[in-house]
Amino acid sequence: MKLSATFVSLALAALSLAGPTARDPTGFVKAKGQGFTLNGKPYTVFGSNSYWVGLMGYTTDEMNVAFRDIAATGATTVRTWGFNEVTTPSGDYYQLWNGSTPTINYGPTGLENFDNVIAAARANGIRLIVSLTNNWSDYGGMDVYVNQIIGRGQPHDYFYTNSRIIAAYQNYVRAWVERYIDEPTIFAWELANEPRCTGSTSASSGTCTTTTITGWVKTMSAYIKSLDRNHLLGVGDEGWFNWSHSMDGSY
Ligand SMILES: *[C@@H]1O[C@H](CO)[C@@H](O)[C@H](O)[C@H]1NC(C)=O
Ligand SMILES: *[C@@H]1O[C@H](CO)[C@@H](O)[C@H](O)[C@H]1NC(C)=O
Ligand SMILES: CC(=O)N[C@H]1CO[C@H](CO)[C@@H](O)[C@@H]1O
């Protein structure tokens, strides 16, 4: 469901724009009205949610094959994960937690690995939407911040309000944003994959509302924009249909 939702929203974005697709690796994509431009030409967002490219232990050659195959479909833009929170080092990961202390992994299994993801995307004319944490427990996500900083089983939504968690998340995103501030292959940062009041643990404070999420979005957007004026920024949210008969309405 997560994947198809992303596909639908990217496909809608693609449908809303006619015209040639710019593949120039230079220049930052900009928002213009309801569309996007690259070096003054229309930029069509069409692609996939290939969250896995930087998390499979791929060699640079394998990353190149993945992006080459995706580009061959006509895709311009790939959404991918810029997070994997772990408490024990394993495979590719970007942040390692020891108790409440996170350490960003700048090495070959961490941000140096993501340097390779970017290089392979660029080599194939693909731009990246990079999500910086997950609502869900896949690849760690928000619940790891909650568990490690304020205690296992604490409400998921404290991620949005606890000052120590906010500081840890900001520290993490600053490392990403500053590393890639001049990198035009980044199409946009995304605050989180599907931020919601509840997550995989179903632990909730009972006081989280839409305003809790939008307040966090305002704080974090302002924070990232204070560091990086080059890149677009998205929330990573879903939920525009509001169907009463199905949970899928929240997509
Ligand atoms: C984790 O932190 C504690 C101190 O809080 C330290 O004694 C321990 O060596 C650390 N573990 C690792 C693997 O770094
Ligand atoms: C969503 O649908 C519910 C009924 O299922 C309704 O009460 C609510 O007002 C709707 N919300 C919006 C934002 O339209
Ligand atoms: C909406 C959605 O896709 N939720 C899923 C997110 O991931 C968790 C597992 O991490 C699932 O339990 C949810 O159903």
PDB file of C-alpha atoms and ligand atoms in Angstrom:
ATOM      1  CA  MET A   1       0.000   0.000   0.000  1.00  0.00           C
ATOM      2  CA  LYS A   2       2.787   2.367   0.852  1.00  0.00           C
ATOM      3  CA  LEU A   3       4.436   1.785  -2.496  1.00  0.00           C
ATOM      4  CA  SER A   4       1.346   2.119  -4.643  1.00  0.00           C
ATOM      5  CA  ALA A   5       0.413   5.343  -2.869  1.00  0.00           C
ATOM      6  CA  THR A   6       3.716   6.836  -3.832  1.00  0.00           C
ATOM      7  CA  PHE A   7       3.416   5.579  -7.351  1.00  0.00           C
ATOM      8  CA  VAL A   8      -0.030   7.156  -7.676  1.00  0.00           C
ATOM      9  CA  SER A   9       1.123  10.518  -6.403  1.00  0.00           C
ATOM     10  CA  LEU A  10       4.173  10.521  -8.649  1.00  0.00           C
ATOM     11  CA  ALA A  11       2.063   9.400 -11.593  1.00  0.00           C
ATOM     12  CA  LEU A  12      -0.425  12.196 -10.934  1.00  0.00           C
ATOM     13  CA  ALA A  13       2.406  14.671 -10.829  1.00  0.00           C
ATOM     14  CA  ALA A  14       3.602  13.309 -14.164  1.00  0.00           C
ATOM     15  CA  LEU A  15       0.175  13.541 -15.730  1.00  0.00           C
ATOM     16  CA  SER A  16      -0.195  17.120 -14.636  1.00  0.00           C
ATOM     17  CA  LEU A  17       2.767  18.162 -16.759  1.00  0.00           C
ATOM     18  CA  ALA A  18       3.182  17.870 -20.458  1.00  0.00           C
ATOM     19  CA  GLY A  19       6.305  18.697 -22.388  1.00  0.00           C
ATOM     20  CA  PRO A  20       9.878  17.544 -22.674  1.00  0.00           C
ATOM     21  CA  THR A  21      11.697  16.058 -19.744  1.00  0.00           C
ATOM     22  CA  ALA A  22      14.926  17.726 -18.840  1.00  0.00           C
ATOM     23  CA  ARG A  23      17.699  15.307 -17.862  1.00  0.00           C
ATOM     24  CA  ASP A  24      20.500  17.822 -17.436  1.00  0.00           C
ATOM     25  CA  PRO A  25      22.540  16.702 -14.393  1.00  0.00           C
ATOM     26  CA  THR A  26      23.353  20.318 -13.524  1.00  0.00           C
ATOM     27  CA  GLY A  27      21.015  22.758 -11.838  1.00  0.00           C
ATOM     28  CA  PHE A  28      18.513  22.384  -9.019  1.00  0.00           C
ATOM     29  CA  VAL A  29      14.916  21.485  -9.766  1.00  0.00           C
ATOM     30  CA  LYS A  30      12.632  24.368  -8.829  1.00  0.00           C
ATOM     31  CA  ALA A  31       8.907  24.596  -8.178  1.00  0.00           C
ATOM     32  CA  LYS A  32       6.970  26.806 -10.583  1.00  0.00           C
ATOM     33  CA  GLY A  33       3.229  27.102 -10.132  1.00  0.00           C
ATOM     34  CA  GLN A  34       1.953  23.537  -9.968  1.00  0.00           C
ATOM     35  CA  GLY A  35       4.918  22.107 -11.846  1.00  0.00           C
ATOM     36  CA  PHE A  36       8.665  21.922 -11.734  1.00  0.00           C
ATOM     37  CA  THR A  37      11.464  23.354 -13.841  1.00  0.00           C
ATOM     38  CA  LEU A  38      15.089  22.496 -14.416  1.00  0.00           C
ATOM     39  CA  ASN A  39      17.332  25.117 -15.966  1.00  0.00           C
ATOM     40  CA  GLY A  40      14.223  26.885 -17.219  1.00  0.00           C
ATOM     41  CA  LYS A  41      12.650  23.825 -18.895  1.00  0.00           C
ATOM     42  CA  PRO A  42       9.704  21.793 -17.597  1.00  0.00           C
ATOM     43  CA  TYR A  43      10.776  18.936 -15.363  1.00  0.00           C
ATOM     44  CA  THR A  44       8.446  15.940 -15.276  1.00  0.00           C
ATOM     45  CA  VAL A  45       8.332  13.903 -12.094  1.00  0.00           C
ATOM     46  CA  PHE A  46       7.820  10.290 -13.036  1.00  0.00           C
ATOM     47  CA  GLY A  47       9.371   7.377 -11.239  1.00  0.00           C
ATOM     48  CA  SER A  48       9.243   4.866  -8.465  1.00  0.00           C
ATOM     49  CA  ASN A  49       9.672   4.428  -4.751  1.00  0.00           C
ATOM     50  CA  SER A  50      12.932   2.479  -4.814  1.00  0.00           C
ATOM     51  CA  TYR A  51      13.673   2.765  -1.132  1.00  0.00           C
ATOM     52  CA  TRP A  52      16.146  -0.108  -1.241  1.00  0.00           C
ATOM     53  CA  VAL A  53      18.942   1.086  -3.536  1.00  0.00           C
ATOM     54  CA  GLY A  54      21.187   2.211  -0.667  1.00  0.00           C
ATOM     55  CA  LEU A  55      20.206  -0.507   1.783  1.00  0.00           C
ATOM     56  CA  MET A  56      20.979  -3.774   0.013  1.00  0.00           C
ATOM     57  CA  GLY A  57      24.755  -3.821   0.246  1.00  0.00           C
ATOM     58  CA  TYR A  58      24.929  -3.080  -3.486  1.00  0.00           C
ATOM     59  CA  THR A  59      28.190  -2.351  -5.217  1.00  0.00           C
ATOM     60  CA  THR A  60      28.348   0.830  -7.273  1.00  0.00           C
ATOM     61  CA  ASP A  61      27.935  -1.321 -10.395  1.00  0.00           C
ATOM     62  CA  GLU A  62      24.737  -2.845  -9.017  1.00  0.00           C
ATOM     63  CA  MET A  63      23.403   0.593  -8.108  1.00  0.00           C
ATOM     64  CA  ASN A  64      24.131   1.661 -11.674  1.00  0.00           C
ATOM     65  CA  VAL A  65      22.171  -1.297 -13.051  1.00  0.00           C
ATOM     66  CA  ALA A  66      19.210  -0.427 -10.802  1.00  0.00           C
ATOM     67  CA  PHE A  67      19.106   3.220 -11.900  1.00  0.00           C
ATOM     68  CA  ARG A  68      19.790   2.363 -15.531  1.00  0.00           C
ATOM     69  CA  ASP A  69      16.774  -0.007 -15.563  1.00  0.00           C
ATOM     70  CA  ILE A  70      14.595   2.580 -13.822  1.00  0.00           C
ATOM     71  CA  ALA A  71      15.705   5.325 -16.242  1.00  0.00           C
ATOM     72  CA  ALA A  72      14.899   3.021 -19.175  1.00  0.00           C
ATOM     73  CA  THR A  73      11.206   3.203 -18.167  1.00  0.00           C
ATOM     74  CA  GLY A  74      11.339   6.951 -18.798  1.00  0.00           C
ATOM     75  CA  ALA A  75      11.609   7.712 -15.091  1.00  0.00           C
ATOM     76  CA  THR A  76      13.275  10.923 -13.996  1.00  0.00           C
ATOM     77  CA  THR A  77      12.877  10.773 -10.249  1.00  0.00           C
ATOM     78  CA  VAL A  78      13.271   8.068  -7.602  1.00  0.00           C
ATOM     79  CA  ARG A  79      12.190   8.248  -3.990  1.00  0.00           C
ATOM     80  CA  THR A  80      14.627   6.502  -1.658  1.00  0.00           C
ATOM     81  CA  TRP A  81      15.405   6.057   2.028  1.00  0.00           C
ATOM     82  CA  GLY A  82      17.908   8.347   3.711  1.00  0.00           C
ATOM     83  CA  PHE A  83      17.636   6.487   6.996  1.00  0.00           C
ATOM     84  CA  ASN A  84      18.286   3.195   8.708  1.00  0.00           C
ATOM     85  CA  GLU A  85      18.441   3.405  12.505  1.00  0.00           C
ATOM     86  CA  VAL A  86      20.168   0.462  14.187  1.00  0.00           C
ATOM     87  CA  THR A  87      21.207  -0.498  17.716  1.00  0.00           C
ATOM     88  CA  THR A  88      23.711  -3.076  16.433  1.00  0.00           C
ATOM     89  CA  PRO A  89      25.828  -2.413  13.313  1.00  0.00           C
ATOM     90  CA  SER A  90      24.567  -4.507  10.416  1.00  0.00           C
ATOM     91  CA  GLY A  91      24.698  -4.006   6.654  1.00  0.00           C
ATOM     92  CA  ASP A  92      24.148  -0.485   5.396  1.00  0.00           C
ATOM     93  CA  TYR A  93      22.932   1.869   8.118  1.00  0.00           C
ATOM     94  CA  TYR A  94      23.083   5.607   8.692  1.00  0.00           C
ATOM     95  CA  GLN A  95      22.730   5.979  12.452  1.00  0.00           C
ATOM     96  CA  LEU A  96      23.835   3.688  15.270  1.00  0.00           C
ATOM     97  CA  TRP A  97      22.313   4.038  18.724  1.00  0.00           C
ATOM     98  CA  ASN A  98      24.046   3.194  21.993  1.00  0.00           C
ATOM     99  CA  GLY A  99      21.445   3.855  24.674  1.00  0.00           C
ATOM    100  CA  SER A 100      20.208   7.376  24.041  1.00  0.00           C
ATOM    101  CA  THR A 101      23.326   8.383  22.103  1.00  0.00           C
ATOM    102  CA  PRO A 102      23.102   8.275  18.309  1.00  0.00           C
ATOM    103  CA  THR A 103      26.208   8.223  16.123  1.00  0.00           C
ATOM    104  CA  ILE A 104      25.906   9.044  12.446  1.00  0.00           C
ATOM    105  CA  ASN A 105      27.693   6.543  10.209  1.00  0.00           C
ATOM    106  CA  TYR A 106      29.862   8.558   7.825  1.00  0.00           C
ATOM    107  CA  GLY A 107      31.803   5.492   6.655  1.00  0.00           C
ATOM    108  CA  PRO A 108      31.571   3.072   3.721  1.00  0.00           C
ATOM    109  CA  THR A 109      28.375   1.446   5.061  1.00  0.00           C
ATOM    110  CA  GLY A 110      26.891   4.862   5.851  1.00  0.00           C
ATOM    111  CA  LEU A 111      27.025   8.241   4.125  1.00  0.00           C
ATOM    112  CA  GLU A 112      29.908   7.167   1.888  1.00  0.00           C
ATOM    113  CA  ASN A 113      27.558   4.459   0.652  1.00  0.00           C
ATOM    114  CA  PHE A 114      24.923   7.101  -0.050  1.00  0.00           C
ATOM    115  CA  ASP A 115      27.546   9.111  -1.972  1.00  0.00           C
ATOM    116  CA  ASN A 116      27.619   6.092  -4.303  1.00  0.00           C
ATOM    117  CA  VAL A 117      23.821   6.019  -4.558  1.00  0.00           C
ATOM    118  CA  ILE A 118      23.910   9.655  -5.639  1.00  0.00           C
ATOM    119  CA  ALA A 119      26.718   9.099  -8.139  1.00  0.00           C
ATOM    120  CA  ALA A 120      24.874   6.154  -9.724  1.00  0.00           C
ATOM    121  CA  ALA A 121      21.625   8.129  -9.917  1.00  0.00           C
ATOM    122  CA  ARG A 122      23.431  11.086 -11.502  1.00  0.00           C
ATOM    123  CA  ALA A 123      25.186   8.853 -14.023  1.00  0.00           C
ATOM    124  CA  ASN A 124      21.772   7.666 -15.226  1.00  0.00           C
ATOM    125  CA  GLY A 125      20.040  11.048 -15.289  1.00  0.00           C
ATOM    126  CA  ILE A 126      17.886  10.288 -12.233  1.00  0.00           C
ATOM    127  CA  ARG A 127      17.133  12.687  -9.378  1.00  0.00           C
ATOM    128  CA  LEU A 128      16.335  11.569  -5.825  1.00  0.00           C
ATOM    129  CA  ILE A 129      13.647  12.350  -3.277  1.00  0.00           C
ATOM    130  CA  VAL A 130      15.301  11.454   0.022  1.00  0.00           C
ATOM    131  CA  SER A 131      13.144  10.599   3.054  1.00  0.00           C
ATOM    132  CA  LEU A 132      14.910  11.235   6.344  1.00  0.00           C
ATOM    133  CA  THR A 133      12.989   8.983   8.742  1.00  0.00           C
ATOM    134  CA  ASN A 134      10.076   6.533   8.813  1.00  0.00           C
ATOM    135  CA  ASN A 135       6.724   6.586  10.579  1.00  0.00           C
ATOM    136  CA  TRP A 136       6.919   2.796  10.530  1.00  0.00           C
ATOM    137  CA  SER A 137       9.413   0.422  12.076  1.00  0.00           C
ATOM    138  CA  ASP A 138      10.947  -0.610   8.759  1.00  0.00           C
ATOM    139  CA  TYR A 139      14.603   0.441   8.846  1.00  0.00           C
ATOM    140  CA  GLY A 140      14.184   1.800  12.366  1.00  0.00           C
ATOM    141  CA  GLY A 141      12.397   5.084  11.980  1.00  0.00           C
ATOM    142  CA  MET A 142      10.741   7.294  14.591  1.00  0.00           C
ATOM    143  CA  ASP A 143      10.166   4.540  17.139  1.00  0.00           C
ATOM    144  CA  VAL A 144      13.912   4.014  17.510  1.00  0.00           C
ATOM    145  CA  TYR A 145      14.303   7.677  18.538  1.00  0.00           C
ATOM    146  CA  VAL A 146      11.405   7.235  20.999  1.00  0.00           C
ATOM    147  CA  ASN A 147      12.628   3.919  22.406  1.00  0.00           C
ATOM    148  CA  GLN A 148      16.243   4.982  22.796  1.00  0.00           C
ATOM    149  CA  ILE A 149      15.721   8.496  24.103  1.00  0.00           C
ATOM    150  CA  ILE A 150      12.645   8.253  26.321  1.00  0.00           C
ATOM    151  CA  GLY A 151      12.105   4.532  26.754  1.00  0.00           C
ATOM    152  CA  ARG A 152      10.784   1.460  24.995  1.00  0.00           C
ATOM    153  CA  GLY A 153       7.037   1.464  24.409  1.00  0.00           C
ATOM    154  CA  GLN A 154       6.620   5.218  24.932  1.00  0.00           C
ATOM    155  CA  PRO A 155       4.081   6.907  22.614  1.00  0.00           C
ATOM    156  CA  HIS A 156       5.062   7.075  18.957  1.00  0.00           C
ATOM    157  CA  ASP A 157       3.842  10.669  18.685  1.00  0.00           C
ATOM    158  CA  TYR A 158       6.371  11.904  21.287  1.00  0.00           C
ATOM    159  CA  PHE A 159       8.663  11.886  18.254  1.00  0.00           C
ATOM    160  CA  TYR A 160       6.999  15.155  17.228  1.00  0.00           C
ATOM    161  CA  THR A 161       7.103  16.915  20.594  1.00  0.00           C
ATOM    162  CA  ASN A 162       9.947  15.686  22.817  1.00  0.00           C
ATOM    163  CA  SER A 163      12.740  18.267  22.790  1.00  0.00           C
ATOM    164  CA  ARG A 164      15.565  15.709  23.016  1.00  0.00           C
ATOM    165  CA  ILE A 165      14.119  13.751  20.107  1.00  0.00           C
ATOM    166  CA  ILE A 166      13.673  16.915  18.062  1.00  0.00           C
ATOM    167  CA  ALA A 167      17.329  17.813  18.721  1.00  0.00           C
ATOM    168  CA  ALA A 168      18.491  14.312  17.700  1.00  0.00           C
ATOM    169  CA  TYR A 169      16.451  14.365  14.485  1.00  0.00           C
ATOM    170  CA  GLN A 170      17.745  17.843  13.627  1.00  0.00           C
ATOM    171  CA  ASN A 171      21.311  16.708  14.245  1.00  0.00           C
ATOM    172  CA  TYR A 172      20.739  13.799  11.873  1.00  0.00           C
ATOM    173  CA  VAL A 173      19.148  15.799   9.072  1.00  0.00           C
ATOM    174  CA  ARG A 174      21.803  18.496   9.368  1.00  0.00           C
ATOM    175  CA  ALA A 175      24.481  15.914   8.533  1.00  0.00           C
ATOM    176  CA  TRP A 176      22.594  14.958   5.347  1.00  0.00           C
ATOM    177  CA  VAL A 177      21.603  18.422   4.272  1.00  0.00           C
ATOM    178  CA  GLU A 178      25.052  19.916   4.764  1.00  0.00           C
ATOM    179  CA  ARG A 179      26.790  17.007   3.029  1.00  0.00           C
ATOM    180  CA  TYR A 180      24.659  17.316  -0.106  1.00  0.00           C
ATOM    181  CA  ILE A 181      23.788  21.009  -0.089  1.00  0.00           C
ATOM    182  CA  ASP A 182      25.465  21.603  -3.484  1.00  0.00           C
ATOM    183  CA  GLU A 183      24.284  18.317  -5.032  1.00  0.00           C
ATOM    184  CA  PRO A 184      21.701  18.848  -7.814  1.00  0.00           C
ATOM    185  CA  THR A 185      20.949  15.105  -7.963  1.00  0.00           C
ATOM    186  CA  ILE A 186      18.822  15.605  -4.837  1.00  0.00           C
ATOM    187  CA  PHE A 187      15.378  16.572  -6.159  1.00  0.00           C
ATOM    188  CA  ALA A 188      13.953  17.108  -2.669  1.00  0.00           C
ATOM    189  CA  TRP A 189      14.298  16.265   0.983  1.00  0.00           C
ATOM    190  CA  GLU A 190      11.324  14.644   2.610  1.00  0.00           C
ATOM    191  CA  LEU A 191      10.811  15.040   6.366  1.00  0.00           C
ATOM    192  CA  ALA A 192       9.541  11.480   6.893  1.00  0.00           C
ATOM    193  CA  ASN A 193       7.826   8.574   5.223  1.00  0.00           C
ATOM    194  CA  GLU A 194       4.116   8.993   6.021  1.00  0.00           C
ATOM    195  CA  PRO A 195       4.274  10.892   9.340  1.00  0.00           C
ATOM    196  CA  ARG A 196       1.236  10.046  11.468  1.00  0.00           C
ATOM    197  CA  CYS A 197       0.120  10.090  15.097  1.00  0.00           C
ATOM    198  CA  THR A 198       0.441   6.318  15.351  1.00  0.00           C
ATOM    199  CA  GLY A 199       3.072   3.980  14.045  1.00  0.00           C
ATOM    200  CA  SER A 200       3.975   0.318  14.206  1.00  0.00           C
ATOM    201  CA  THR A 201       3.896   0.079  18.018  1.00  0.00           C
ATOM    202  CA  SER A 202       0.353   1.520  18.285  1.00  0.00           C
ATOM    203  CA  ALA A 203       1.524   3.270  21.485  1.00  0.00           C
ATOM    204  CA  SER A 204      -0.001   6.737  21.461  1.00  0.00           C
ATOM    205  CA  SER A 205      -0.305   9.603  23.928  1.00  0.00           C
ATOM    206  CA  GLY A 206      -3.938  10.126  23.010  1.00  0.00           C
ATOM    207  CA  THR A 207      -3.277  13.836  22.560  1.00  0.00           C
ATOM    208  CA  CYS A 208      -1.779  13.820  19.062  1.00  0.00           C
ATOM    209  CA  THR A 209      -3.833  15.723  16.489  1.00  0.00           C
ATOM    210  CA  THR A 210      -3.287  16.989  12.966  1.00  0.00           C
ATOM    211  CA  THR A 211      -1.872  20.135  14.566  1.00  0.00           C
ATOM    212  CA  THR A 212       0.813  18.087  16.338  1.00  0.00           C
ATOM    213  CA  ILE A 213       2.059  16.893  12.965  1.00  0.00           C
ATOM    214  CA  THR A 214       1.692  20.205  11.142  1.00  0.00           C
ATOM    215  CA  GLY A 215       3.439  22.029  14.008  1.00  0.00           C
ATOM    216  CA  TRP A 216       6.363  19.627  13.724  1.00  0.00           C
ATOM    217  CA  VAL A 217       6.367  20.084   9.945  1.00  0.00           C
ATOM    218  CA  LYS A 218       6.603  23.868  10.348  1.00  0.00           C
ATOM    219  CA  THR A 219       9.497  23.611  12.796  1.00  0.00           C
ATOM    220  CA  MET A 220      11.430  21.091  10.736  1.00  0.00           C
ATOM    221  CA  SER A 221      10.800  22.762   7.395  1.00  0.00           C
ATOM    222  CA  ALA A 222      12.050  26.080   8.759  1.00  0.00           C
ATOM    223  CA  TYR A 223      15.073  24.294  10.201  1.00  0.00           C
ATOM    224  CA  ILE A 224      16.022  22.615   6.927  1.00  0.00           C
ATOM    225  CA  LYS A 225      15.362  25.757   4.887  1.00  0.00           C
ATOM    226  CA  SER A 226      17.616  27.687   7.276  1.00  0.00           C
ATOM    227  CA  LEU A 227      20.437  25.327   6.295  1.00  0.00           C
ATOM    228  CA  ASP A 228      19.643  24.679   2.634  1.00  0.00           C
ATOM    229  CA  ARG A 229      17.993  27.067   0.173  1.00  0.00           C
ATOM    230  CA  ASN A 230      18.952  24.931  -2.819  1.00  0.00           C
ATOM    231  CA  HIS A 231      16.612  21.973  -2.503  1.00  0.00           C
ATOM    232  CA  LEU A 232      12.883  21.435  -2.537  1.00  0.00           C
ATOM    233  CA  LEU A 233      11.364  20.042   0.643  1.00  0.00           C
ATOM    234  CA  GLY A 234       8.325  17.821   1.122  1.00  0.00           C
ATOM    235  CA  VAL A 235       6.522  16.427   4.145  1.00  0.00           C
ATOM    236  CA  GLY A 236       6.236  12.832   2.899  1.00  0.00           C
ATOM    237  CA  ASP A 237       2.610  12.706   3.975  1.00  0.00           C
ATOM    238  CA  GLU A 238      -0.439  11.118   2.400  1.00  0.00           C
ATOM    239  CA  GLY A 239      -4.140  11.203   3.109  1.00  0.00           C
ATOM    240  CA  TRP A 240      -6.134  13.343   0.728  1.00  0.00           C
ATOM    241  CA  PHE A 241      -9.120  11.105   0.000  1.00  0.00           C
ATOM    242  CA  ASN A 242     -10.753  10.694   3.444  1.00  0.00           C
ATOM    243  CA  TRP A 243     -12.801   7.661   2.473  1.00  0.00           C
ATOM    244  CA  SER A 244     -14.908   6.448   5.393  1.00  0.00           C
ATOM    245  CA  HIS A 245     -15.198   2.899   4.037  1.00  0.00           C
ATOM    246  CA  SER A 246     -11.508   2.047   3.828  1.00  0.00           C
ATOM    247  CA  MET A 247      -8.157   2.724   5.467  1.00  0.00           C
ATOM    248  CA  ASP A 248      -6.868   3.256   1.956  1.00  0.00           C
ATOM    249  CA  GLY A 249      -8.667   6.574   2.118  1.00  0.00           C
ATOM    250  CA  SER A 250      -5.743   7.860   4.065  1.00  0.00           C
ATOM    251  CA  TYR A 251      -3.611   7.460   0.975  1.00  0.00           C
TER     252      TYR A 251
HETATM  253  C1  LIG B   1      27.924   2.589  24.988  1.00  0.00           C
HETATM  254  O1  LIG B   1      27.995   3.637  25.930  1.00  0.00           O
HETATM  255  C2  LIG B   1      28.526   3.255  27.180  1.00  0.00           C
HETATM  256  C3  LIG B   1      28.484   4.467  28.093  1.00  0.00           C
HETATM  257  O2  LIG B   1      27.211   4.958  28.219  1.00  0.00           O
HETATM  258  C4  LIG B   1      29.924   2.752  27.032  1.00  0.00           C
HETATM  259  O3  LIG B   1      30.394   2.283  28.269  1.00  0.00           O
HETATM  260  C5  LIG B   1      29.963   1.634  26.022  1.00  0.00           C
HETATM  261  O4  LIG B   1      31.285   1.259  25.773  1.00  0.00           O
HETATM  262  C6  LIG B   1      29.316   2.055  24.721  1.00  0.00           C
HETATM  263  N1  LIG B   1      29.237   0.937  23.815  1.00  0.00           N
HETATM  264  C7  LIG B   1      29.760   0.973  22.606  1.00  0.00           C
HETATM  265  C8  LIG B   1      29.599  -0.261  21.803  1.00  0.00           C
HETATM  266  O5  LIG B   1      30.337   1.953  22.174  1.00  0.00           O
HETATM  267  C1  LIG B   2     -13.511  13.052   6.698  1.00  0.00           C
HETATM  268  O1  LIG B   2     -14.619  12.214   6.735  1.00  0.00           O
HETATM  269  C2  LIG B   2     -15.338  12.200   7.973  1.00  0.00           C
HETATM  270  C3  LIG B   2     -16.465  11.216   7.827  1.00  0.00           C
HETATM  271  O2  LIG B   2     -16.015   9.981   7.436  1.00  0.00           O
HETATM  272  C4  LIG B   2     -15.835  13.591   8.294  1.00  0.00           C
HETATM  273  O3  LIG B   2     -16.430  13.593   9.582  1.00  0.00           O
HETATM  274  C5  LIG B   2     -14.678  14.562   8.290  1.00  0.00           C
HETATM  275  O4  LIG B   2     -15.149  15.860   8.481  1.00  0.00           O
HETATM  276  C6  LIG B   2     -13.917  14.471   6.991  1.00  0.00           C
HETATM  277  N1  LIG B   2     -12.728  15.334   7.071  1.00  0.00           N
HETATM  278  C7  LIG B   2     -12.435  16.214   6.120  1.00  0.00           C
HETATM  279  C8  LIG B   2     -11.183  17.004   6.354  1.00  0.00           C
HETATM  280  O5  LIG B   2     -13.119  16.385   5.139  1.00  0.00           O
HETATM  281  C1  LIG B   3       0.016   2.458   6.303  1.00  0.00           C
HETATM  282  C2  LIG B   3       1.048   1.407   6.300  1.00  0.00           C
HETATM  283  O1  LIG B   3       1.552   1.021   5.266  1.00  0.00           O
HETATM  284  N1  LIG B   3       1.346   0.928   7.459  1.00  0.00           N
HETATM  285  C3  LIG B   3       2.298  -0.109   7.627  1.00  0.00           C
HETATM  286  C4  LIG B   3       3.623   0.472   7.932  1.00  0.00           C
HETATM  287  O2  LIG B   3       4.530  -0.466   8.324  1.00  0.00           O
HETATM  288  C5  LIG B   3       4.150  -1.226   9.437  1.00  0.00           C
HETATM  289  C6  LIG B   3       5.267  -2.173   9.743  1.00  0.00           C
HETATM  290  O3  LIG B   3       6.424  -1.467   9.964  1.00  0.00           O
HETATM  291  C7  LIG B   3       2.866  -1.983   9.145  1.00  0.00           C
HETATM  292  O4  LIG B   3       2.449  -2.687  10.289  1.00  0.00           O
HETATM  293  C8  LIG B   3       1.805  -0.986   8.755  1.00  0.00           C
HETATM  294  O5  LIG B   3       0.655  -1.631   8.321  1.00  0.00           O
END
